[in-house]
Amino acid sequence: MSPLTFNIIRQSTQRSAARRGTVVMSNQASTTSGDREPIIPDRTVAVSPKKRMIETPGCFMYSVKGSVPHFTPDTLRQQELGGVSVSIEHMLQDHQPAGFDKWSFSLSKFLNLQDFILFCDVRDTSRYFRVPINTDRYISMMTHQGVRQLTLEEYLKIVRAYAPDIMATFTDSISDLELTEQGKLLGSSTGQKRVRKSVDRSLKWLDQILKERQGIDTLAEDRVKGQARKKTVGEHQTSHTTNATAANSNDIVNEAISTATTTTTAKAWTDVSVFAHVGGAQIEQERIRSAEETAKRQGVDGFIVDTLTLPGTKDEVLNLLKISLDHLPSEKPRLVYGMQTPEDVLKSIALGADIFDTSYPFQLTEGGKASLYSFGPSSPLSTSSSKRWINLWDEEHADKFVPLLDGCECYACKGGRHTRAYINHLLKAHEMLATVLLMSHNMHQYSKFFENVRQSIQDGTFEQYSDSFMEQFGTEPERTGEIHQAQAAVEAALLRRNRLDVLDDIENAASLDKAKATAAAEEIKRQKMQMREARRAKMKEEGLKRKLQHDLIKQQRLNQEIESKGQEEN
Amino acid sequence: MKSALKWEVLAKCSTTKARAAVLTLPHGPVNAPVFMPVGTQGTLKGLTPDQIKDLGCQIMLNNTYHLGLRPGQELLDKCGGAHLFQGWNRNLLTDSGGFQMVSLLKLAEITEDGVQFESPHDGSLMLLTPEHSMSLQNSIGADIMMQLDDVVSSLTTGPRVEEAMWRSIRWLDRCIKAHKKPETQNLFAIIQGGLDPELRKKCIEEMLKRDTPGYAIGGLSGGEEKDKFWRVVTLCTDLMPREKPIYCMGVGYAEDLVVCVALGVDMFDCVFPTRTARFGNALTATGTLSLRQAKFRDDFRPIEEDCDCVTCKSYTRAYLYTLVTKETVGCHLVSIHNTAYQLRLMRQVRQSVIEDRFPQFIHKFFKDLFKEKDAYPKWAVNALKSVNVDLLAGEES
């Protein structure tokens, strides 16, 4: 029995599939890791237990390296949201995820998130970083140290050690880059083949995950098969012989499998709920197949539709989302990636989506913006305002001693404590409190938005208010990558400031005794080194992009080779 | 002159010159000895005012030079001062702005009028006079404001030191005259005179005649030998009236704080704890942890076992290792801890003075921090010896 339950409180009776519900964890967050006995005493202070719940439509808080950006544990708890999502690719430190090998507690304890529902996926859930394609053995991901491959076996090890509340399945997602690299693949036979393969792979991985969760070792077969194949491919290349070695390699593989299947079963980890990715790229029948096949599996607790990799206009993408959602059973929650702006969220909710993430308020914050939008009748602003946000970099706010939004109850605005003028000052002074306050406001407004949406579904006014929201606020302007003028000025001044910083440090250094002055000088040196390294890393990244495309083509060739060999073998 | 503070000494150490006091300022009481964190531009490096308050901070610094440039005097007036501007309803102290001119701006030239410097924005020549500094600090509205002084490097010798000393006295007179809100803001004089005991004596004698609400020891921490530094400090505290708070500017290393308290200093400030936090360095009673180092990768202890700050209650060193110098949160978390560390240290110092066991505290403090007696800084040993604490002669119990 999974500890996760999804209750639908109200289904919209009007012209949409919107529904209101709750995702509730019946257990306490796991504190111990699935595999190991605690070897060190637990030193962190327990957070007071509360009911762990996400009201839907709602969202997971997006995190970077396991921290919701700009929030310390106390400021995080000023938010009303009940879940956090963590991406494994962020957690990778050197070659292992942080705290993975020696830490004997769960990830939620490591991140001090025991009072939240913790969701784990491999890739970043809000942005898609292009990586070389996946294979039967592994998927690629983008870490701080560059592209890395992760096998299902490694992922499951991580999941068992981390023991999150909910894990996403391993999935072979295809980016449009992959498709265009192969040449206009939309509708072409190779493209369809690739998509079909991705659906098959994801389903196979799903089956393995579900079995593994019951304590059945399904990976042993893969393991030896992989090793055997590697061996035979190697022989193949060196011996140049054909039929004899092919038959021989088959024998080796079969033999290996027969020994592998006798492997003992591992420990079950049924406390981890499984959300399954459904895919199918932009091919309708594959999307339907993926959804229907995934839905057939016993033990799937929810579904994920990732729209980040889907090409096309917003309407096309929404249509692809609809195809998936229409073929999923309604009694389980649906998590959607890539639908982040309020209007996209509303459209997705109307299609039957339940859970999103908070990357939208994060992005607003990074751009120096503060939310003004609101949903439903309780709008604190007069209905005449159609601004969804204001940009605090704008000089017009420099003397506005008013809250970001009148009547807002967030930490920054409450009681009129922090003003637009102050935040404008903090941004220009490049002070980190700016993003802390903006994030606090934007997150609060985003969760308020969801709260109002839930109420409207309850009241049967969701469709009506959705329409008026679109009318009032239109759609989010495309992000052009353009930086606000004032921001650009500060960035430019930063170069100068870096010099000033050094002076500043010297000022400080001068006030210290000799030994410490040297330490400070070393710190400056280190800082300079870091700057140099950052520049180098940037150059490297650009080089990496080029290399990526190159690798991609190489990888595909290799894949085709392996495939054709596989066909020969059969 | 008028004063807007109350200074009550609660206890005096029976061995050293340390004292525990309550300094009551317009925005509430301050328990002294006190360390004041530096919020240069009207914010303490990513911490919210509530977090700063939760750490037990009762007074924070702002820099006049920075606030004068941005948001500027006009906006400060419009908003009603720096307290309201940054949402901080406890005490603030501002410097005069002169130190930054001299240290940051190479082209600063000091004349009898004031400090002439090149604008960092357009390169035009600007002049900071005692009157201008007072006007700015009146607009900021700090509970304690500092006079504009003629700062010379503590390594300077010769007639320039004496000139600066006399000029600082003349500028103090101009500051007193220009200070518009003596009922709500306290002006502190800054004692100059370099390393010369005679000049220091003369300066104190003159400045005491002006009867400002408090005094600061200036012109130190400029790279002079520590052995000379503490001698000047102790000389000044000896000559200063005991019914006024004494502030030693720019001092913030833990051992410096403990020694200076023993020498009779009440107030300190330094950017060090928050600055070093940004490089991932966490302060502890047993020394600094550089959390960027790989040895913390699998260290699942909090930064400091007994620390009750939100960082230590929530995270291990291993997790902080993944965050510091990479995520802003890493910065905030270590800044919170370092500020908590400094403030806790001062609370412990104060409590031990109240309970009259400060000498024992000093012994333990140095033992924890330096472990071996050989490692004790010589100047600290000498300084403490001058106030009857012999660090090298066995522990007092």
Short mmCIF file of C-alpha atoms in Angstrom, two decimals, chain A residues 23 25 50-55 58-61 76 79-85 113-119 165 447:
data_model
loop_
_atom_site.label_atom_id
_atom_site.label_comp_id
_atom_site.label_asym_id
_atom_site.label_seq_id
_atom_site.Cartn_x
_atom_site.Cartn_y
_atom_site.Cartn_z
CA VAL A 23 -2.49 14.70 -2.27
CA MET A 25 0.92 11.39 2.69
CA LYS A 50 2.36 18.18 10.56
CA LYS A 51 0.00 16.73 8.05
CA ARG A 52 1.91 16.52 4.82
CA MET A 53 -0.41 17.55 2.07
CA ILE A 54 -0.59 19.34 -1.24
CA GLU A 55 -3.90 20.85 -2.18
CA GLY A 58 -1.27 23.22 -6.57
CA CYS A 59 2.46 23.02 -6.91
CA PHE A 60 5.75 21.65 -5.71
CA MET A 61 8.33 24.25 -4.79
CA LEU A 76 10.79 28.82 3.48
CA GLN A 79 5.23 29.94 2.50
CA GLU A 80 2.02 27.93 2.46
CA LEU A 81 3.11 25.28 -0.04
CA GLY A 82 3.43 21.69 1.10
CA GLY A 83 5.82 20.05 -1.33
CA VAL A 84 9.33 20.42 -2.70
CA SER A 85 10.77 18.88 -5.83
CA LEU A 113 12.42 19.03 4.61
CA GLN A 114 10.69 16.40 6.75
CA ASP A 115 7.57 18.50 7.03
CA PHE A 116 7.16 18.67 3.25
CA ILE A 117 6.25 16.12 0.63
CA LEU A 118 9.51 15.46 -1.17
CA PHE A 119 9.44 14.67 -4.87
CA ASP A 165 8.11 10.44 -0.73
CA SER A 447 0.24 30.07 -4.00
#
